[in-house]
mmCIF file of C-alpha atoms and ligand atoms in Angstrom:
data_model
loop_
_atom_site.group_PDB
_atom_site.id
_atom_site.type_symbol
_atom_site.label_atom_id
_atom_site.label_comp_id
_atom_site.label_asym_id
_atom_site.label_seq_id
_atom_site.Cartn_x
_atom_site.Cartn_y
_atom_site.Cartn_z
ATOM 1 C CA UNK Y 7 105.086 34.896 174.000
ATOM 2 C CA UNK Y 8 104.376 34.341 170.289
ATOM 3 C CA UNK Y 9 107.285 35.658 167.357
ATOM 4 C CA UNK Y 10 105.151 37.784 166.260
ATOM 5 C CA UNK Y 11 104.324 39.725 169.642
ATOM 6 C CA UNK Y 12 107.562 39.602 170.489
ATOM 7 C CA UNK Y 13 108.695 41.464 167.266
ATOM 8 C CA UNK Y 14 105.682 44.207 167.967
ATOM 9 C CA UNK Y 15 106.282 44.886 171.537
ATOM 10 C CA UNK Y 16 110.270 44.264 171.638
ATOM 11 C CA UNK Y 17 111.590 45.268 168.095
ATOM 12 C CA UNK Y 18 115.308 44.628 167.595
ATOM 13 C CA UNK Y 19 117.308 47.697 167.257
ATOM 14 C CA UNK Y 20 121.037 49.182 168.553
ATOM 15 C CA UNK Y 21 121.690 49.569 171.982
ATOM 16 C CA UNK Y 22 121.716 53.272 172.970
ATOM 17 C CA UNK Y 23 119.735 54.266 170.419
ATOM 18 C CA UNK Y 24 116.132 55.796 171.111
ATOM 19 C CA UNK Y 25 113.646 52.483 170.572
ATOM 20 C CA UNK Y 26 110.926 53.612 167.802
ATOM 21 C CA UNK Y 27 107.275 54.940 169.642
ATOM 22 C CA UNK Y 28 109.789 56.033 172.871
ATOM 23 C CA UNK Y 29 108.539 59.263 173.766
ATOM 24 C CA UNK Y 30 110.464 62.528 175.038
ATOM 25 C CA UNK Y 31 109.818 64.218 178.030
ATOM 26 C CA UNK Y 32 109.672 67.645 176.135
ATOM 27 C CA UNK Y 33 106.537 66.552 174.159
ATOM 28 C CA UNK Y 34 103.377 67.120 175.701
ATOM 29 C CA UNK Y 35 101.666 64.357 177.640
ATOM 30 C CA UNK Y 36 98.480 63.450 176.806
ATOM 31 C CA UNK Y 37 95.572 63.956 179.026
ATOM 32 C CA UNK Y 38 92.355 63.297 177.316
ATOM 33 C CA UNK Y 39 89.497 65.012 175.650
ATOM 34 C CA UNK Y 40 87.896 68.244 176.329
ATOM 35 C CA UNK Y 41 83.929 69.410 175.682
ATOM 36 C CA UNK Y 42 84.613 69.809 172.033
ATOM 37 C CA UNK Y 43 86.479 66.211 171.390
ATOM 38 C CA UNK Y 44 89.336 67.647 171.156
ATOM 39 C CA UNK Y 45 92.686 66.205 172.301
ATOM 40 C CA UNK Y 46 93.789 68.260 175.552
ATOM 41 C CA UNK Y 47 97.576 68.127 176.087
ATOM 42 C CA UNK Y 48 100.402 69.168 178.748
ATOM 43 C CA UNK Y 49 103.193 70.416 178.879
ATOM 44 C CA UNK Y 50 105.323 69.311 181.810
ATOM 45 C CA UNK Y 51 108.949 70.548 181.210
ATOM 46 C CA UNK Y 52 109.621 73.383 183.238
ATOM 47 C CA UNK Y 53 105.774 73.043 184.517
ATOM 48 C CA UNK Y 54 103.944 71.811 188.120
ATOM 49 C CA UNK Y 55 100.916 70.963 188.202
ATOM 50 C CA UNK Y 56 98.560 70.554 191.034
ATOM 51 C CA UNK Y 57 95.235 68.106 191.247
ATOM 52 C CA UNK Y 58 92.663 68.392 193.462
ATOM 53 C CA UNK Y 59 89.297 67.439 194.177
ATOM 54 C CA UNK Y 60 87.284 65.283 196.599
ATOM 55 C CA UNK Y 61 87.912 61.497 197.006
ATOM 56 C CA UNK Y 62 87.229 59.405 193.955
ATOM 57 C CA UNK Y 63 87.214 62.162 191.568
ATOM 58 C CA UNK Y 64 89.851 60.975 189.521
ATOM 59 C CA UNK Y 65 93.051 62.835 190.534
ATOM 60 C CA UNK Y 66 94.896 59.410 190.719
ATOM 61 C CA UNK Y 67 93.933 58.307 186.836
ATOM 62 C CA UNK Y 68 94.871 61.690 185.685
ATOM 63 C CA UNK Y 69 98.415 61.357 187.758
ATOM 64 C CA UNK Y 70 98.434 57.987 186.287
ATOM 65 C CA UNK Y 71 97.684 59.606 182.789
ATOM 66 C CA UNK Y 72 101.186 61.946 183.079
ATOM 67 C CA UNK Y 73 102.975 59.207 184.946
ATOM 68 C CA UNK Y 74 102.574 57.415 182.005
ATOM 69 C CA UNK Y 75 103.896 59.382 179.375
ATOM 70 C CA UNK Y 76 107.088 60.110 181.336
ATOM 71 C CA UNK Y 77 107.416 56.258 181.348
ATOM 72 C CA UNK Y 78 107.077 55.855 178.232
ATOM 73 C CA UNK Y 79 109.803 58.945 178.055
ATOM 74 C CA UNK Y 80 113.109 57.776 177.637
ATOM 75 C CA UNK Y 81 114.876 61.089 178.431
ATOM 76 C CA UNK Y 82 113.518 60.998 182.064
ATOM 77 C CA UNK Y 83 113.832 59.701 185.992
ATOM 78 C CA UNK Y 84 110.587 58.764 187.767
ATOM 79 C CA UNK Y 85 110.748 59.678 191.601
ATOM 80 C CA UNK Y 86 107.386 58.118 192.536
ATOM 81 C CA UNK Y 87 105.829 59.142 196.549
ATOM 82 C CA UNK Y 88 102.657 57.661 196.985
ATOM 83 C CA UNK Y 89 101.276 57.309 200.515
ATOM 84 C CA UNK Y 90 98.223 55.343 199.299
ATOM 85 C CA UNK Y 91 101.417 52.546 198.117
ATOM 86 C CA UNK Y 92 98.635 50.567 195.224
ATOM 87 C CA UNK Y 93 98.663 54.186 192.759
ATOM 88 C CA UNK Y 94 101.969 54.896 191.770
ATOM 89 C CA UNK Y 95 103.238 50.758 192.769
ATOM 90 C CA UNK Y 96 102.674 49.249 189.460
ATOM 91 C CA UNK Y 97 105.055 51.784 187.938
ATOM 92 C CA UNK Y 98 107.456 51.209 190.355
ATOM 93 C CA UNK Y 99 109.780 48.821 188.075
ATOM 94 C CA UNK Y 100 110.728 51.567 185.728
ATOM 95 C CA UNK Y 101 110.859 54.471 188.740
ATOM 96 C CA UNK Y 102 114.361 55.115 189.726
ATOM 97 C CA UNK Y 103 112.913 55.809 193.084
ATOM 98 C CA UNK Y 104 109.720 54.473 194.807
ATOM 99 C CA UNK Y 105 108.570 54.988 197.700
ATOM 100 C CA UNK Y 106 105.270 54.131 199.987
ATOM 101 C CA UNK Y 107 103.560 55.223 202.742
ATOM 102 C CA UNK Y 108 107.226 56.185 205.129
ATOM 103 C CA UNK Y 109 107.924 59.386 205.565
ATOM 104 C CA UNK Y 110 111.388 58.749 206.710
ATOM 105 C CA UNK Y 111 112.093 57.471 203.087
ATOM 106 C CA UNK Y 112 110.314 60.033 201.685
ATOM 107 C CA UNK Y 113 112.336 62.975 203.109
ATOM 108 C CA UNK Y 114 115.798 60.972 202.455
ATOM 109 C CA UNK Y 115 114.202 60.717 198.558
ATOM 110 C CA UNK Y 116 113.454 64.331 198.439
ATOM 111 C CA UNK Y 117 116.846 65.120 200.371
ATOM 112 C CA UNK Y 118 118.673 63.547 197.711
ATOM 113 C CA UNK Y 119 116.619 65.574 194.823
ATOM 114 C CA UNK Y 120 117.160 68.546 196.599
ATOM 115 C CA UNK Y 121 121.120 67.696 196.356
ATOM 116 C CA UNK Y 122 120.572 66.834 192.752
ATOM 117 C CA UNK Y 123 118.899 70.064 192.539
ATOM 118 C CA UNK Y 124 121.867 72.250 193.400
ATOM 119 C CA UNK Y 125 124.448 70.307 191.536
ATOM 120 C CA UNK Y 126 122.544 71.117 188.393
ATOM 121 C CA UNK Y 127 121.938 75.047 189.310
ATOM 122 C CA UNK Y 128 126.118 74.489 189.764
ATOM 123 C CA UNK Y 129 126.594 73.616 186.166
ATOM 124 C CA UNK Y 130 124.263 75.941 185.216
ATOM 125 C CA UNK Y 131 126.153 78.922 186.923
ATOM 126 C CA UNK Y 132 129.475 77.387 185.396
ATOM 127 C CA UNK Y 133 127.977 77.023 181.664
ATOM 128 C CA UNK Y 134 126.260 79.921 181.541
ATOM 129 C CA UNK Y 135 122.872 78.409 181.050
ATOM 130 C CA UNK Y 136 119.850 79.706 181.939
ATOM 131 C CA UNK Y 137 117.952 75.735 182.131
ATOM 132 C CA UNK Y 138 118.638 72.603 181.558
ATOM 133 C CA UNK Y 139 117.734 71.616 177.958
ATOM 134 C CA UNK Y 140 117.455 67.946 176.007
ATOM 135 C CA UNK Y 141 120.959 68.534 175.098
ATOM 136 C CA UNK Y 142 122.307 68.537 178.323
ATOM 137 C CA UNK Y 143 124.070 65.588 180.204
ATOM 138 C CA UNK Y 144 121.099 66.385 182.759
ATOM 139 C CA UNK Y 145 118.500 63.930 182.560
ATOM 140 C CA UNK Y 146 115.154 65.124 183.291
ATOM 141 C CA UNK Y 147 113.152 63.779 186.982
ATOM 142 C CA UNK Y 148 109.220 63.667 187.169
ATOM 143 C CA UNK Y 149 108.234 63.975 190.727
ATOM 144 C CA UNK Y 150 104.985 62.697 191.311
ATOM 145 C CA UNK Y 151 103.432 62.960 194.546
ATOM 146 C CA UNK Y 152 99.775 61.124 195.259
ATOM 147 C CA UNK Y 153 98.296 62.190 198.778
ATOM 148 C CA UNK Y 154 100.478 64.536 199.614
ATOM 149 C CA UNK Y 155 98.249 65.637 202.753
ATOM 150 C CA UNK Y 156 99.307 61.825 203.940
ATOM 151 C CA UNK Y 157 103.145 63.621 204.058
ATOM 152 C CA UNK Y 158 102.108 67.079 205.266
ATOM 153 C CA UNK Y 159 100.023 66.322 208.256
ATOM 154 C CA UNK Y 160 98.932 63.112 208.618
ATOM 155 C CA UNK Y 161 102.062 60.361 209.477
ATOM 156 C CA UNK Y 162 105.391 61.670 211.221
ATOM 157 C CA UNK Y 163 105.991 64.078 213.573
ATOM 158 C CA UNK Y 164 105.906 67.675 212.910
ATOM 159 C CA UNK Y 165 109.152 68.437 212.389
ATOM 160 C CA UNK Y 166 108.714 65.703 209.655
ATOM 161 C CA UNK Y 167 106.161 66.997 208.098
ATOM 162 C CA UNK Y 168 107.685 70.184 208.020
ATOM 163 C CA UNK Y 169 110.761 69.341 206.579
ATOM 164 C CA UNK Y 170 108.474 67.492 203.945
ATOM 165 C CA UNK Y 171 106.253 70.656 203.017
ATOM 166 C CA UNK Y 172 110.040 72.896 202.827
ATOM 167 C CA UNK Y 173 111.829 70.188 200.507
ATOM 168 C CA UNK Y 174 108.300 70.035 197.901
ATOM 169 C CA UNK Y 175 108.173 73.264 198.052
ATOM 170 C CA UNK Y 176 112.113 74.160 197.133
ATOM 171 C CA UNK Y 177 111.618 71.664 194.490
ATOM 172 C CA UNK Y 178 108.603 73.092 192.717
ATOM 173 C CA UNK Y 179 109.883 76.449 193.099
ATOM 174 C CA UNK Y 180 113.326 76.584 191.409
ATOM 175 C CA UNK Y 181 113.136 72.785 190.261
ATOM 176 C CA UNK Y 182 111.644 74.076 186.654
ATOM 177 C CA UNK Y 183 114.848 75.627 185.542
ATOM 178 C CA UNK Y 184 116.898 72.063 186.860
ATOM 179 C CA UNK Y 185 114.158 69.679 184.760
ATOM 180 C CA UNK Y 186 112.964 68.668 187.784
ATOM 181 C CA UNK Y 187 108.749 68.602 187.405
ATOM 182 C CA UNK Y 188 106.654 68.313 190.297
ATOM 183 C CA UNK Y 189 103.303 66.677 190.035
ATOM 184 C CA UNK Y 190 101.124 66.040 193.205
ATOM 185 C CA UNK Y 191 97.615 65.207 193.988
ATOM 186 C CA UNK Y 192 95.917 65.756 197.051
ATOM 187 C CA UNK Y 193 91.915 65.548 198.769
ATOM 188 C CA UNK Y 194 91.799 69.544 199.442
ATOM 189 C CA UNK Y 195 94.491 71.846 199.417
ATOM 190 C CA UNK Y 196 93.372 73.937 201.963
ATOM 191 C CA UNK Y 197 95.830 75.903 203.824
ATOM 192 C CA UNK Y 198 96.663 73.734 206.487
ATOM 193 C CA UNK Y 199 97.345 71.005 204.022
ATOM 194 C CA UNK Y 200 98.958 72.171 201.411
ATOM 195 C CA UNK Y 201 100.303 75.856 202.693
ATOM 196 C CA UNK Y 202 99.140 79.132 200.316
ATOM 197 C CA UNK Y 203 102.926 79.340 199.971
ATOM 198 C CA UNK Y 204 103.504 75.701 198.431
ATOM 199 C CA UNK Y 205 100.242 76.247 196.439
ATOM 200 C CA UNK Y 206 100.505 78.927 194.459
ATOM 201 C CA UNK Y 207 103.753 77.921 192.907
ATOM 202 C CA UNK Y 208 102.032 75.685 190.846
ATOM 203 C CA UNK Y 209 101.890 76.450 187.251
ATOM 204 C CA UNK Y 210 99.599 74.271 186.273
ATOM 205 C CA UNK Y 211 96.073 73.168 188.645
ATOM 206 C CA UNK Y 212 93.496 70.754 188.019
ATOM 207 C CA UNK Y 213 90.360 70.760 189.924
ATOM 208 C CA UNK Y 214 88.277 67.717 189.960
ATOM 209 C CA UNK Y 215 84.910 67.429 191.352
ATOM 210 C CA UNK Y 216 84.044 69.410 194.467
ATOM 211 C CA UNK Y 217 81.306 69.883 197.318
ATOM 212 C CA UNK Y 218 81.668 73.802 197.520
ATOM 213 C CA UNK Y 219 82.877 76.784 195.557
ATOM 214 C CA UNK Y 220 85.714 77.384 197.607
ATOM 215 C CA UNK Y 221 87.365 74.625 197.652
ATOM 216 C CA UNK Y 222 87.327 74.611 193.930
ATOM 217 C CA UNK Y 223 88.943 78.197 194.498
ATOM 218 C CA UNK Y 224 91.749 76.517 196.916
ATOM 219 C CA UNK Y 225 92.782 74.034 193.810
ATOM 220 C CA UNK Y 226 91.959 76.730 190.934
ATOM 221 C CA UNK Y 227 92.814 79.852 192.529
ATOM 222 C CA UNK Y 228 90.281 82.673 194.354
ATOM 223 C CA UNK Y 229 87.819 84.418 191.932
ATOM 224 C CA UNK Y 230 87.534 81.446 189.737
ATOM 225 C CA UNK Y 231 83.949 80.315 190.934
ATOM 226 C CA UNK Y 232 82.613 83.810 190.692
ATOM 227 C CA UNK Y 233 83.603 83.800 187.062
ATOM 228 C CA UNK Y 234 81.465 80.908 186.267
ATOM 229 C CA UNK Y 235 84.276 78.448 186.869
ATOM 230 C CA UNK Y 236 83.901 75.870 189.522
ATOM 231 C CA UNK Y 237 84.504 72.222 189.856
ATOM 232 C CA UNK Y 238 81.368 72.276 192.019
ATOM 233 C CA UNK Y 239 78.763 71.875 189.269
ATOM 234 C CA UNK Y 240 80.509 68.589 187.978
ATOM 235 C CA UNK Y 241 78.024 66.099 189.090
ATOM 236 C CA UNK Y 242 79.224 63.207 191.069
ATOM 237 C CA UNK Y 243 78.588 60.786 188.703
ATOM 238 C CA UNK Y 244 81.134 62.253 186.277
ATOM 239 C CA UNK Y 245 83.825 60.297 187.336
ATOM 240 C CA UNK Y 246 87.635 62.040 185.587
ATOM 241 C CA UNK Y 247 85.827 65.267 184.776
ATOM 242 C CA UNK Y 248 87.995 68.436 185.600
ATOM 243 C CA UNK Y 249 89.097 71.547 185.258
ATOM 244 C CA UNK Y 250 92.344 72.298 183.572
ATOM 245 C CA UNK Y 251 93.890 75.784 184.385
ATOM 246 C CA UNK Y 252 97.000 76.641 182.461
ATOM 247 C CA UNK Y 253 99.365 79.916 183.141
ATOM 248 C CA UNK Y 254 97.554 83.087 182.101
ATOM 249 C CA UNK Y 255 94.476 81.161 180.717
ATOM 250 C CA UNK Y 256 90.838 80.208 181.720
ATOM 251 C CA UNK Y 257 89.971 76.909 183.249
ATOM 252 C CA UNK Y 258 89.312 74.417 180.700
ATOM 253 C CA UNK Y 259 86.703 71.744 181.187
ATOM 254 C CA UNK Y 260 87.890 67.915 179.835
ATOM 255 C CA UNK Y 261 87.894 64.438 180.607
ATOM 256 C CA UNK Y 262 90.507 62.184 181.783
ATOM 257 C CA UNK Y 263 91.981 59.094 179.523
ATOM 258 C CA UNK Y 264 91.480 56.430 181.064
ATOM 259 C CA UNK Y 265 93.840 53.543 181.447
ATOM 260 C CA UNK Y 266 93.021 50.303 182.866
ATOM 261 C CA UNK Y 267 95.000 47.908 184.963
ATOM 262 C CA UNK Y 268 95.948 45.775 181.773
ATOM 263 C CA UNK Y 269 96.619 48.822 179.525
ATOM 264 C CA UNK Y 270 99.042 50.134 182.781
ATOM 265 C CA UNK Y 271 100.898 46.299 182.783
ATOM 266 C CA UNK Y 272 101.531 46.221 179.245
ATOM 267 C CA UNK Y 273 102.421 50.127 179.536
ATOM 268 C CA UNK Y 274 105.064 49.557 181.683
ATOM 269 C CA UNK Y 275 106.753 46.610 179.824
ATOM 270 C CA UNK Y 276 106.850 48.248 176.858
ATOM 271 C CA UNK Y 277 108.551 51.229 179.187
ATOM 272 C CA UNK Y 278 111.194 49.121 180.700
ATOM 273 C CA UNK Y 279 111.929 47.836 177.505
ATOM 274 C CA UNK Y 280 112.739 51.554 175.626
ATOM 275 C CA UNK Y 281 114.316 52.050 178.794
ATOM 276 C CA UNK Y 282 116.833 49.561 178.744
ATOM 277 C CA UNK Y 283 117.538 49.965 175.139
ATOM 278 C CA UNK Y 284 118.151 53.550 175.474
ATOM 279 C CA UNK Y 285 120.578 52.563 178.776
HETATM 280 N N1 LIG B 28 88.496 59.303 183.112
HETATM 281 C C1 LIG B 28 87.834 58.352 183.752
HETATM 282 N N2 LIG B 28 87.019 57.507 183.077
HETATM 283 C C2 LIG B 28 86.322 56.550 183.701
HETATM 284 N N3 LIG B 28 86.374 56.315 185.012
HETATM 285 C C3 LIG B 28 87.171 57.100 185.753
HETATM 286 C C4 LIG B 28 87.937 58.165 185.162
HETATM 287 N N4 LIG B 28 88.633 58.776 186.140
HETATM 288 C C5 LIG B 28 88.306 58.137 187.282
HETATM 289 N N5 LIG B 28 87.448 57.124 187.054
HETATM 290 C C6 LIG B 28 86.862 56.190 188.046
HETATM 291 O O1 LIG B 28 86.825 56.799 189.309
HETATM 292 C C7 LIG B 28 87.535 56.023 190.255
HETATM 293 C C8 LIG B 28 88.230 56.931 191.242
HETATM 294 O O2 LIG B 28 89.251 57.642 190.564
HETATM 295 P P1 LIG B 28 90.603 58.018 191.303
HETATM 296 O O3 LIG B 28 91.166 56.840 192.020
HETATM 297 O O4 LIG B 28 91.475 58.680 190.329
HETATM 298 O O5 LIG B 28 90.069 59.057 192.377
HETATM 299 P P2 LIG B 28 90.877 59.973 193.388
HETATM 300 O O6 LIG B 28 90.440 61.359 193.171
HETATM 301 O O7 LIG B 28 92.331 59.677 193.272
HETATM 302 O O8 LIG B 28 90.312 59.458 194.787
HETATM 303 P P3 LIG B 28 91.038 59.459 196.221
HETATM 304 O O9 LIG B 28 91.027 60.867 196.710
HETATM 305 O O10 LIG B 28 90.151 58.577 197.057
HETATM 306 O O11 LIG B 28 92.402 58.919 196.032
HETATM 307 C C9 LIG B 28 88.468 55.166 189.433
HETATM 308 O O12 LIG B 28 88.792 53.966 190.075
HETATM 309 C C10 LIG B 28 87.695 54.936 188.173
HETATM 310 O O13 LIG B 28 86.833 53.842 188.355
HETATM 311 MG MG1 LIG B 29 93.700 58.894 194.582
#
């Protein structure tokens, strides 16, 4: 490694302090562009957000997208599930917690968040608070989830994938107020996949390309496609095209970023470095 790109990518500075271009879990992440050119943006503290659409649509790059900026976070824990493995795996050495395609890991992961969960709605009760904020002692966790129908029906046994669906869906709904974000892809979230009760907890949803209206509907919510507004009429060809649906607004149509393999290496070097000079 030359001087000079060591000096670029690993500036000297103190220990503990936040490393300059680190960025903060409470800033928006960045997602891509939308029809206009204009930068589209997300929120993710105190947010979940849901992607869906059929295979090779793109919900993996736009998990990678958010994945990213949380790396790049230095005020937050990566808990990484991905039952493809190869998704999530190359951010795996700054993740606090990675796991593959085994469910039994998976639950002990999401048993341990859970924990985590309630010892932060403790010190809530005992301060007073209301929900964690960036000056709490409380790091923040990003959850991310790809193929979560791999989890919910497909390996273990039922009681497994029970226990799997109850733990998500405790975490998404009172994680928000304990900084704990929930972000998970999956094919279709159809009922028996992803159950109406999991679903709809969501605050955000992104719908990527689709073969009917409906299913749209299932990632968007129903009523959506009658409006105008269905991932059905993005052509197949337009790879990272979606639909962005935010709390109380109207689904927004924008394109993915796109980050390739080497961008994603040199991401997460850069990552473990803020990381360890934040430590
Ligand atoms: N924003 C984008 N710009 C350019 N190409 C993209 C974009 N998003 C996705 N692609 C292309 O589409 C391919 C499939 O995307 P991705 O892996 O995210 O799909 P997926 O929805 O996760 O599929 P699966 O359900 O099979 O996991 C990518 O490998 C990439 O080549
Ligand atoms: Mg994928």
């Amino acid at each position: 490694m030359s001087s000079h790109f060591a000096k670029q990518v690993f500036p000297r500075r103190n220990r503990g302090a936040t490393p300059r271009g680190a960025l903060f879990i409470y800033q928006p992440a960045y997602l891509g562009i939308d029809t206009r050119g204009k930068a589209v943006y997300l929120p993710l503290m105190y947010r979940n957000v849901l992607l869906g659409g059929e295979p090779g649509s793109g919900k993996s790059v736009a998990l990678g997208n958010i994945v990213s900026h949380a790396a790049l976070c230095t005020d937050v824990d990566l808990v990484l599930i991905d039952g493809k493995l190869v998704e999530l795996l190359p951010y795996a050495p700054v993740a606090k917690e990675f796991v593959g395609n085994n469910i039994n890991q998976a639950l002990k992961v999401l048993r341990g968040l859970q924990a985590e969960m309630d010892a932060r709605y403790l010190h809530l009760a005992r301060t007073g608070a209301k929900k964690i904020t960036s000056k709490d002692e409380f790091r923040a966790t990003l959850l991310a989830i790809d193929e979560l129908a791999y989890f919910s029906v497909t390996v273990g046994t039922p009681e497994q994938q029970k226990e799997f669906v109850t733990l998500v869906r405790d975490l998404v709904a009172r994680g928000r107020a304990a900084g704990i974000i929930v972000v998970a892809a999956t094919q279709r979230p159809s009922a028996d996949i992803v159950p109406t009760s999991l679903r709809d907890l969501f605050s955000y949803r992104i719908a990527f390309r689709c073969t009917t209206d409906s299913s749209s509907d299932i990632i968007l919510g129903t009523g959506w496609a009658k409006e105008g507004y269905s991932a059905k009429q993005i052509s197949p060809d337009a790879l990272g095209i979606g639909l962005l649906l935010a709390e109380g607004g109207i689904p927004r149509r924008f394109k993915t970023a796109f980050l390739t393999d080497l961008h994603v290496t040199k991401l997460v070097r850069r990552a473990a470095y803020f990381r360890r000079a934040a430590a």
